[in-house]
Amino acid sequence: MDNLIDPNAYAALRLPSDTLKVLQIMPNTTISLGKYGSFQSNHILGRPYHLTFEILDKSEASGQSTLRIVPAAELYGHPLDQDASMSVDVGDGVIIDGKDGVEYEVVNPEGEVVMRTNRDTVDEPSRQKMTMDEIEALKKAETSSGKDLIAKILDSHSALNQKTTFALAKYTLRKAKKYMRRFTVLPLDVPLLTSWILNEKEPMKIMELREEMLALIGSWSNVHYGGTSGLYPNTRGTGNVGGGRWLVVDETGGLLVAAMAERMGVLYQSSGDDNISSSKGKKGGSMVFTDHATSNSISASEQFTVLQSSTMIKPPPMSAQTNTITLVHANAQPNLSLLKYFQFDASNPTPSHPLNAHLKTLSWLQLLSPKDDIGYAEPEVVGDEILQTWKSGKRGNYYRKRRRWERIRSVVDETRAGGFDGLIVASVMSPATILHHTIPYLRGAAQVVVYSPNVEPLAELADCYSTPRRTAFVTNPPNPNDMPHEDFPLNPTLLLAPAIQTARSRSWQVLPGRTHPLMTGKGGAEGYIFTATRVLPAEGKIEARGKFKRRKFDGDDAVGLGQSGLEGMSEVPIGDHFGATEIGNIVL
C-alpha cells in the first residue's frame, strides 16, 4: 500500500462525528462532505495519509474552499490543557485531589462546596439561550471553521459553571464533533472496509463477517506469502503439491478474497507507471510525461525508465503457478464487487494488478463436470491459409476465443489435479455439500476453515467428523459407490481434530472509576468457524510380526520384547483409514 494519496484511489474520510465516508479521489473534482463543507480533490492528492485537514472559507480570488493541515499540537492540545491541577486545600493541611477520576462532594467548615458532582445537575434544553435559528445564522456567517461558533454556544449556556470538569470536557467534545469542519484521510484497507460495511452499509452482503473473524480465518488457514515455496510432484496422483495455493468458496462479495490477498501480498497495486500518463506529441513524435500527483513534468533522464516500465510484458491472466487463490463460484461470473476498492475489476482486470495473475476463477460446473461446460470445449481449429483470408476483426476474435479456452482449460485442469494448501469457505450453501466435492483436492496436512454466521450448520458438520462416527465408519465401511451415505454424509476419516470457535472484540470505556463495556455495541450474528486438518488415508493393511520371549533381569521376572517382535500375529485390514509408519520390525 502506498503512503501517499494517489489519483483514482479509494480512501476513507473520517469526519468529526466518527463516521466514515469512502470515496474515490478523482482529480479535478469537488468532494462534498455535507454540512461540513466541500473542497477540491487536488488539495489532498500527493499528500500522506493520516493527516487531519480543516476546511476553510472560500477565498475571494478563486471562489473555492481551501484546506489547512491541523498540526498535532492543536489537534491534541485541548485535552492536554484540561489536565490542570485539581487539588483543593480544605484546611488543616488536608488536600483533596480530584485527579483520581472519582468526584466527591466535599464541603469545608464554612459550608462551601469545594468539590462537586453532577448528581443533582439537570441538563435541560432551556439552559441554552441560543435558538436553532441563531445557531444556523452563525453557521452561515462562520469564518473560523466552527471555533467561534462553539465558543459562543458554550458562553450562552446558563448552567455551564455547574458542570464538573469531566462533564464540561464531554460537552465541549460533543459540540466539536457537531460543528468543527475537519476530516482525516485514512488508507482503505481490509479492516477499515469491513468496519465501514458493518456499521454504515449492508452487513448481510458480507455475511456479517467481522474484522476479528477475518483474522481468525487467516490464522487457522495459515494463509501467507507462498511465492518462495516450490512445487513438488504429487506422489499420490497427478498435479503438484505446495507453492502456496489455496482453494476458496467466497460469497461475501470478494471480502474474503481481499483478506487472503492482503496476507499473501497480492492485493495492492504499486503506483509505478499507472499514475503517469504519456502522450505522443505531433511535432517530431516526442513524448511528454506528466505526473498527475504533483503536476510536475518528469525530467528527460527519467523518460527512458518510464517508457521501459510501461512497455514491459505483463503476465497473462491467471498464469501464476505459486502464491495463488482459486475461487469456485456458482454463477456465470464471480461476485467480486468489493475488489473495486483495491483497483481490481474482475470483468476487466488491469494487466499490471497482482490479482490479474494470482487470482483464478472457475464455476462449480467446470470443477465437477467440465465436459458439460461450453467454455471448456475446444473451439474449431482453423488453418493458417484460411486465417490469412479473414479480416483483422474476425481473426482477432478467433485468437481471443482460443486464448480464453486455453485459460479456462489450464485453470480447470490445475484445480482438478488438486494439491492445494488449504480450503476456506464462506457460503450460504450447506457446508457438507461443499466439503464433499472439495476435500479430495487438498494435500495432506492442509487446513480446512468454514465460516458461518450461525453455529447450527457447523455443529452438523462437526458431527460428520466426530470420533464415534469415524469409529463406526472404520468398523463397518460402506460401499464407496454409495457415498454420501445416509449415516455417513461425508467420509469421517478425511479430516481430523474438528473444532468450532468464535471471537468477538468488544469496546470498553476505560476511565478511572468509570470503566465499563459500551452499551452501544453492534449486535447481529455472532459468527463461527469450523476448523480441521486434512489427512491422507493409507492403502493396505496393518501387520504386526515377531515373537515374544521371556527373560530374567537381575533375578526379577520380566517379559521382554524380543528382537524379532510379534511374529505370526494376525493381519488387521484397515482399507483407507490410517497412515503406515515402520518402527523397528513393527509396521503401523
XYZ file of C-alpha atoms in Angstrom:
588
model
C 0.000 0.000 0.000
C 1.290 3.435 -0.941
C 1.915 6.066 1.719
C 0.647 8.922 -0.457
C -2.831 9.631 -1.775
C -2.773 8.602 -5.431
C -5.223 9.744 -8.116
C -8.215 7.451 -8.705
C -7.505 5.574 -5.473
C -10.192 4.851 -2.886
C -9.772 6.433 0.537
C -11.799 6.794 3.724
C -12.526 10.217 5.196
C -13.170 10.152 8.934
C -15.480 13.015 9.866
C -15.702 14.709 13.287
C -18.817 12.618 14.046
C -16.604 9.463 13.785
C -18.432 8.343 10.651
C -16.568 7.201 7.555
C -17.065 8.384 4.011
C -15.460 6.072 1.435
C -14.951 7.596 -1.984
C -12.650 7.559 -4.990
C -10.281 10.513 -5.130
C -10.695 11.641 -8.724
C -8.502 14.535 -9.916
C -10.095 17.911 -10.689
C -13.341 17.162 -8.836
C -15.163 18.645 -5.856
C -15.680 16.456 -2.788
C -18.732 17.324 -0.695
C -18.949 16.368 2.988
C -22.476 17.584 3.612
C -22.812 20.019 6.485
C -19.039 20.079 6.942
C -18.491 21.765 3.571
C -16.694 20.843 0.338
C -13.188 21.088 -1.110
C -11.204 20.318 -4.251
C -9.734 16.823 -4.541
C -6.445 18.200 -5.890
C -5.743 19.710 -2.459
C -5.170 16.273 -0.901
C -3.628 14.381 -3.852
C 0.019 13.526 -3.324
C -0.169 14.144 0.437
C 0.433 11.483 3.105
C -2.382 9.575 4.705
C -3.486 10.089 8.330
C -3.351 13.887 8.095
C -6.195 15.941 9.528
C -7.423 18.788 7.334
C -9.578 21.757 8.230
C -11.948 23.230 5.640
C -11.566 26.988 5.457
C -13.905 29.510 3.906
C -13.946 30.201 0.184
C -11.328 32.661 -0.899
C -12.389 35.746 -2.822
C -9.778 35.155 -5.537
C -10.608 31.539 -6.506
C -14.088 31.218 -5.042
C -13.211 27.762 -3.666
C -12.668 26.419 -0.173
C -9.107 25.810 0.873
C -7.656 23.305 3.329
C -5.348 23.696 6.288
C -3.350 20.859 7.820
C -4.101 20.734 11.539
C -0.833 20.297 13.483
C -0.570 17.723 16.223
C -0.145 20.381 18.920
C -3.501 21.881 18.003
C -5.200 18.563 17.367
C -4.337 17.155 20.793
C -3.805 20.422 22.643
C -7.257 20.745 24.142
C -7.199 17.518 26.201
C -3.723 18.377 27.451
C -4.856 21.789 28.561
C -7.594 20.207 30.664
C -5.010 18.285 32.670
C -4.661 21.100 35.174
C -4.244 20.699 38.873
C -7.488 19.913 40.698
C -6.010 19.952 44.171
C -8.053 21.895 46.746
C -6.934 22.825 50.276
C -9.817 22.230 52.720
C -7.886 23.306 55.797
C -5.805 21.633 58.465
C -3.299 20.675 55.809
C -5.720 18.190 54.168
C -5.563 18.208 50.381
C -8.436 16.842 48.307
C -7.103 15.778 44.905
C -9.621 15.042 42.165
C -7.119 13.640 39.695
C -8.021 10.090 40.618
C -11.144 10.423 38.499
C -13.568 9.931 41.403
C -15.564 13.087 42.036
C -16.837 13.724 45.565
C -18.967 16.470 47.010
C -16.768 17.901 49.797
C -17.847 20.774 51.999
C -15.383 22.813 54.070
C -16.129 24.021 57.631
C -17.649 27.246 56.259
C -20.221 25.216 54.276
C -18.641 25.965 50.874
C -18.584 23.116 48.366
C -15.005 22.659 47.264
C -15.662 19.632 45.048
C -18.940 18.770 43.397
C -20.566 16.142 41.232
C -23.242 16.416 38.561
C -25.581 14.171 40.507
C -28.127 16.916 41.032
C -27.480 18.728 37.768
C -30.427 18.798 35.356
C -29.314 19.357 31.780
C -32.371 20.909 30.144
C -32.564 22.431 26.645
C -33.826 25.665 28.185
C -30.402 26.274 29.740
C -29.063 27.003 26.253
C -30.054 30.589 25.483
C -29.254 30.437 21.752
C -32.028 29.234 19.474
C -31.562 26.980 16.473
C -32.210 29.887 14.112
C -29.403 31.860 15.724
C -27.064 28.877 15.524
C -27.875 28.356 11.836
C -27.248 32.036 11.149
C -23.857 31.810 12.887
C -23.001 28.695 10.876
C -23.615 30.555 7.622
C -21.537 33.523 8.772
C -18.800 31.371 10.334
C -15.266 32.205 9.251
C -13.105 30.163 11.640
C -14.098 26.563 10.857
C -16.552 26.349 13.754
C -14.299 27.513 16.582
C -16.117 30.801 17.227
C -19.484 29.060 16.978
C -18.537 26.534 19.652
C -17.214 29.317 21.888
C -20.489 31.258 21.579
C -22.535 28.151 22.317
C -20.515 27.486 25.463
C -20.768 31.120 26.521
C -24.553 31.183 26.145
C -25.052 28.106 28.329
C -26.516 29.330 31.626
C -25.509 26.269 33.701
C -22.016 25.763 32.372
C -20.452 26.621 35.729
C -22.364 23.767 37.360
C -20.709 21.099 35.242
C -17.797 19.072 36.514
C -14.501 19.028 34.662
C -15.320 15.708 33.052
C -18.857 16.774 32.097
C -17.582 20.042 30.635
C -14.961 18.254 28.545
C -17.559 15.795 27.280
C -19.986 18.603 26.420
C -17.267 20.508 24.556
C -16.226 17.406 22.643
C -19.825 16.756 21.622
C -20.166 20.264 20.209
C -16.820 19.989 18.438
C -17.928 16.788 16.702
C -21.057 18.570 15.540
C -19.667 21.879 14.286
C -15.923 21.509 13.599
C -15.220 21.279 9.864
C -12.390 18.776 9.898
C -11.672 15.385 8.360
C -8.885 12.809 8.394
C -7.800 10.880 5.295
C -7.249 7.179 6.010
C -5.987 4.445 3.655
C -8.689 1.963 2.749
C -7.520 -1.477 3.841
C -9.488 -4.654 4.546
C -10.210 -4.000 8.274
C -11.416 -0.459 7.575
C -13.571 -1.619 4.662
C -15.083 -4.340 6.843
C -15.896 -1.881 9.627
C -17.453 0.549 7.152
C -19.729 -2.093 5.611
C -20.766 -3.477 9.002
C -21.602 -0.139 10.607
C -22.804 2.018 7.728
C -23.749 -0.279 4.845
C -25.428 -3.675 4.500
C -23.640 -6.257 6.666
C -25.663 -9.124 5.197
C -23.787 -8.740 1.906
C -20.613 -9.904 3.653
C -22.430 -12.455 5.865
C -21.760 -10.175 8.881
C -18.072 -11.075 8.716
C -16.209 -9.036 11.345
C -12.590 -7.972 11.403
C -11.633 -10.350 14.212
C -13.268 -13.261 12.382
C -11.263 -12.457 9.246
C -8.092 -12.533 11.317
C -9.109 -15.848 12.872
C -9.834 -17.357 9.454
C -6.482 -16.240 8.081
C -4.648 -17.584 11.116
C -6.240 -21.045 11.172
C -5.988 -21.482 7.398
C -2.285 -20.498 7.535
C -2.622 -18.030 4.667
C 0.748 -16.439 3.943
C 3.026 -15.448 1.110
C 3.922 -18.595 -0.807
C 5.901 -17.172 -3.678
C 9.147 -18.749 -2.484
C 7.567 -22.169 -1.870
C 8.402 -24.703 -4.526
C 6.049 -27.023 -6.393
C 6.596 -30.726 -5.890
C 5.079 -33.611 -7.847
C 2.156 -35.282 -6.148
C 3.236 -38.822 -5.248
C -0.391 -39.943 -4.836
C -1.668 -38.763 -8.199
C -1.343 -36.128 -10.875
C -0.584 -32.472 -10.368
C 1.696 -30.680 -7.954
C 1.780 -30.076 -4.217
C 2.756 -26.893 -2.380
C 3.510 -23.481 -3.811
C 1.142 -21.545 -1.552
C -2.138 -22.350 -3.349
C -5.496 -22.001 -1.611
C -8.981 -23.086 -2.699
C -11.742 -20.617 -1.790
C -15.540 -20.519 -1.878
C -16.420 -16.867 -1.267
C -19.941 -15.441 -1.230
C -19.100 -12.218 0.622
C -18.623 -10.098 -2.474
C -14.862 -10.636 -2.520
C -14.114 -9.565 1.065
C -12.680 -12.974 1.977
C -10.550 -12.986 -1.183
C -9.302 -9.479 -0.333
C -8.329 -10.527 3.195
C -6.400 -13.526 1.835
C -4.728 -11.479 -0.899
C -3.602 -8.931 1.694
C -1.878 -11.667 3.689
C -0.329 -13.088 0.524
C 0.958 -9.708 -0.662
C -1.014 -9.547 -3.924
C -3.843 -7.160 -3.021
C -2.363 -3.700 -3.519
C -1.090 -2.388 -6.800
C 2.036 -0.272 -6.705
C 1.590 3.127 -8.291
C 4.584 2.738 -10.644
C 3.697 3.957 -14.088
C -0.062 3.802 -13.537
C -0.212 7.403 -12.289
C 1.908 8.604 -15.173
C 0.264 9.360 -18.490
C 2.165 9.614 -21.711
C 1.090 11.374 -24.834
C 2.862 11.498 -28.138
C 3.312 14.969 -29.499
C 2.536 15.733 -33.092
C 5.740 17.677 -33.655
C 8.595 15.292 -34.188
C 6.819 12.465 -32.372
C 8.211 13.482 -28.964
C 6.909 12.005 -25.719
C 5.598 14.188 -22.891
C 5.206 12.623 -19.452
C 3.234 14.271 -16.661
C 2.866 13.182 -13.055
C -0.712 13.916 -12.001
C 0.027 13.617 -8.294
C 2.363 16.575 -8.252
C 1.514 18.158 -11.622
C 5.242 18.376 -12.423
C 6.889 17.260 -15.643
C 9.321 14.359 -15.455
C 12.856 15.114 -16.490
C 14.220 13.789 -19.775
C 16.638 11.447 -17.977
C 13.687 9.607 -16.420
C 11.676 9.224 -19.602
C 13.522 6.103 -20.761
C 12.888 4.351 -17.424
C 9.193 5.208 -17.522
C 8.895 4.119 -21.151
C 10.679 0.857 -20.427
C 8.419 0.043 -17.453
C 5.289 0.880 -19.425
C 6.244 -1.433 -22.292
C 7.190 -4.422 -20.123
C 5.365 -7.643 -20.944
C 2.658 -8.211 -18.352
C 1.910 -11.778 -17.211
C -1.186 -13.351 -18.801
C -4.358 -13.570 -16.693
C -4.485 -16.463 -14.205
C -0.987 -17.591 -15.151
C 0.775 -17.681 -11.766
C 1.923 -21.089 -10.553
C 2.589 -20.239 -6.901
C 1.020 -17.912 -4.330
C -2.424 -18.215 -5.944
C -6.087 -18.054 -4.911
C -8.505 -20.344 -6.785
C -12.098 -19.172 -6.395
C -15.027 -21.536 -7.054
C -18.323 -19.727 -7.728
C -21.875 -20.720 -8.639
C -22.646 -18.065 -11.260
C -21.537 -17.310 -14.787
C -19.196 -14.633 -13.360
C -17.759 -14.431 -9.823
C -19.112 -11.778 -7.469
C -16.011 -9.765 -6.574
C -17.574 -6.316 -6.379
C -15.657 -5.291 -3.239
C -12.317 -5.674 -5.019
C -13.020 -2.433 -6.867
C -11.921 -0.582 -3.719
C -8.459 -2.061 -4.327
C -8.263 -1.073 -8.014
C -9.244 -4.504 -9.372
C -12.181 -5.162 -11.688
C -12.869 -8.868 -12.219
C -14.706 -8.281 -15.521
C -11.953 -6.046 -16.936
C -8.783 -6.576 -14.868
C -5.780 -4.316 -15.130
C -2.810 -6.293 -16.534
C -0.404 -4.762 -14.010
C -2.501 -5.660 -10.956
C -1.110 -8.653 -8.973
C -4.544 -10.296 -8.754
C -4.704 -10.471 -12.538
C -2.220 -13.359 -12.467
C -2.677 -14.720 -8.928
C -6.497 -14.931 -8.754
C -8.039 -17.843 -10.665
C -11.776 -18.403 -11.012
C -13.904 -21.320 -12.183
C -17.512 -22.371 -11.755
C -18.857 -25.421 -9.970
C -19.853 -26.893 -13.330
C -16.301 -26.566 -14.617
C -14.952 -28.196 -11.451
C -17.377 -31.142 -11.224
C -18.266 -31.786 -14.861
C -16.015 -29.778 -17.197
C -17.210 -31.631 -20.320
C -20.677 -30.129 -19.863
C -19.314 -26.576 -19.843
C -19.282 -24.675 -23.128
C -16.151 -22.728 -22.257
C -14.157 -25.917 -21.696
C -14.917 -27.233 -25.199
C -12.156 -26.501 -27.683
C -13.078 -24.078 -30.489
C -12.732 -25.107 -34.089
C -9.142 -25.080 -35.312
C -8.629 -23.020 -38.468
C -5.581 -23.385 -40.699
C -3.136 -20.563 -41.343
C -4.117 -20.315 -45.005
C -7.740 -19.672 -44.146
C -6.794 -17.226 -41.405
C -4.886 -15.128 -43.902
C -8.069 -14.620 -45.913
C -10.058 -13.364 -42.926
C -10.377 -9.737 -41.943
C -8.418 -8.456 -38.967
C -11.506 -8.203 -36.746
C -12.630 -11.778 -37.406
C -9.072 -13.048 -36.986
C -8.746 -11.196 -33.686
C -11.976 -12.773 -32.372
C -10.647 -16.212 -33.308
C -7.411 -15.722 -31.373
C -9.328 -14.241 -28.432
C -11.550 -17.322 -28.218
C -8.507 -19.580 -28.382
C -6.781 -17.705 -25.542
C -9.942 -17.828 -23.443
C -10.263 -21.581 -23.989
C -6.626 -22.165 -23.108
C -7.004 -20.113 -19.905
C -10.155 -21.989 -18.834
C -8.645 -25.378 -19.611
C -5.461 -24.564 -17.725
C -7.320 -23.402 -14.586
C -9.768 -26.331 -14.612
C -7.073 -28.978 -15.149
C -4.845 -27.459 -12.468
C -7.705 -27.314 -9.966
C -8.876 -30.861 -10.637
C -5.295 -32.082 -10.163
C -5.525 -30.941 -6.528
C -2.660 -30.465 -4.116
C -3.965 -27.241 -2.519
C -2.556 -25.988 0.780
C -5.927 -25.134 2.308
C -9.666 -24.671 1.836
C -11.595 -21.622 3.038
C -15.384 -21.492 2.735
C -17.785 -18.610 3.401
C -21.038 -19.549 1.713
C -24.763 -19.788 2.385
C -24.808 -23.276 0.892
C -24.664 -26.356 3.082
C -21.053 -26.863 4.228
C -21.358 -30.658 3.911
C -22.169 -30.454 0.199
C -19.195 -28.155 -0.416
C -16.685 -30.251 1.520
C -17.866 -33.453 -0.174
C -16.550 -32.163 -3.516
C -13.566 -30.047 -2.416
C -11.811 -32.123 0.276
C -10.259 -34.560 -2.270
C -8.388 -31.652 -3.887
C -6.390 -30.882 -0.726
C -2.940 -32.202 0.107
C -2.073 -33.882 3.370
C -1.976 -31.610 6.461
C -3.946 -28.899 4.599
C -6.125 -26.708 6.802
C -9.903 -26.505 6.316
C -11.798 -23.449 7.582
C -15.557 -22.940 7.138
C -17.310 -19.734 8.250
C -21.000 -19.449 9.058
C -22.982 -16.651 10.754
C -24.814 -19.312 12.808
C -23.459 -22.268 14.711
C -26.058 -24.887 13.669
C -24.609 -25.740 10.201
C -21.142 -26.062 11.677
C -22.397 -28.277 14.520
C -23.834 -30.691 11.949
C -20.556 -30.582 10.039
C -18.515 -31.319 13.163
C -20.758 -34.286 13.915
C -19.941 -35.760 10.477
C -16.265 -35.910 11.504
C -16.768 -36.907 15.146
C -14.868 -39.792 16.741
C -17.919 -42.112 17.183
C -18.872 -41.675 13.545
C -15.276 -42.311 12.461
C -15.169 -45.479 14.590
C -18.392 -46.743 13.049
C -17.075 -45.968 9.586
C -13.838 -47.892 10.188
C -15.640 -50.854 11.755
C -18.201 -51.242 9.001
C -17.142 -49.178 5.985
C -19.903 -48.577 3.419
C -19.563 -49.108 -0.274
C -17.648 -46.166 -1.800
C -20.218 -46.021 -4.597
C -22.942 -45.360 -2.007
C -21.257 -42.198 -0.656
C -22.680 -39.921 0.549
C -24.469 -42.450 2.742
C -27.428 -41.750 4.988
C -25.320 -42.479 8.076
C -22.147 -41.025 6.583
C -22.803 -37.800 4.623
C -19.032 -37.321 4.493
C -16.041 -39.584 4.844
C -15.083 -39.029 8.527
C -11.531 -40.338 8.011
C -10.508 -37.463 5.729
C -10.417 -34.756 8.441
C -9.015 -34.838 11.955
C -9.370 -32.597 15.011
C -12.611 -30.805 14.064
C -13.369 -27.783 16.232
C -15.797 -24.849 16.346
C -14.793 -21.483 17.736
C -15.609 -17.798 17.625
C -14.100 -14.455 18.589
C -15.557 -11.019 19.211
C -13.764 -7.830 20.156
C -15.864 -5.677 22.485
C -15.280 -1.983 23.103
C -14.867 -0.710 26.646
C -14.794 2.729 28.151
C -11.638 2.832 30.260
C -11.702 5.767 32.702
C -10.771 5.948 36.383
C -13.895 4.921 38.248
C -15.945 4.713 35.029
C -14.676 1.520 33.326
C -17.488 -0.473 31.740
C -18.354 -2.042 28.367
C -20.009 0.279 25.901
C -23.742 -0.288 25.683
C -23.931 0.865 22.063
C -22.125 -2.160 20.628
C -23.455 -3.602 17.403
C -25.462 -6.808 17.603
C -26.129 -9.159 14.730
C -24.845 -12.653 14.106
C -22.056 -13.908 16.328
C -20.191 -15.758 13.579
C -18.434 -19.116 13.988
C -15.725 -21.025 12.149
C -15.136 -24.741 11.738
C -11.508 -25.872 11.600
C -9.975 -29.247 10.786
C -6.856 -30.831 9.272
C -6.802 -32.900 6.106
C -5.264 -36.377 6.365
C -4.476 -38.891 3.647
C -5.825 -42.412 4.175
C -3.258 -45.184 3.705
C -3.834 -48.117 1.437
C -3.085 -51.654 2.652
C -3.177 -53.489 5.962
C -1.626 -53.207 9.401
C 0.806 -56.067 10.006
C 2.443 -56.947 13.327
C 5.221 -59.528 13.131
C 7.652 -61.082 15.617
C 7.641 -63.307 18.736
C 7.632 -62.647 22.463
C 10.423 -64.082 24.631
C 10.657 -64.348 28.430
C 13.830 -63.107 30.045
C 15.064 -62.517 33.549
C 16.854 -59.370 34.584
C 18.711 -59.319 37.916
C 16.592 -62.087 39.369
C 13.298 -60.348 38.598
C 10.861 -61.927 36.218
C 10.069 -59.660 33.349
C 8.608 -60.092 29.994
C 10.718 -58.510 27.291
C 10.041 -57.884 23.685
C 12.481 -59.936 21.597
C 14.350 -58.552 18.687
C 12.095 -60.438 16.334
C 8.935 -58.876 17.734
C 5.448 -60.269 17.403
C 5.866 -62.932 14.750
C 2.840 -64.691 13.379
C 0.289 -62.180 14.585
C -2.877 -61.800 12.511
C -3.267 -59.073 9.905
C -5.803 -56.328 10.502
C -7.338 -54.776 7.360
C -7.671 -51.008 7.515
C -8.608 -50.045 3.985
C -8.102 -46.326 3.505
C -8.237 -45.157 7.094
C -4.812 -44.780 8.753
C -1.258 -43.989 7.768
C 1.513 -46.600 7.908
C 4.728 -45.972 9.846
C 7.525 -48.537 10.243
C 9.149 -48.647 13.681
C 11.752 -51.397 14.041
C 10.080 -54.639 12.978
C 6.554 -53.398 13.631
C 4.581 -51.795 10.792
C 1.764 -49.477 11.921
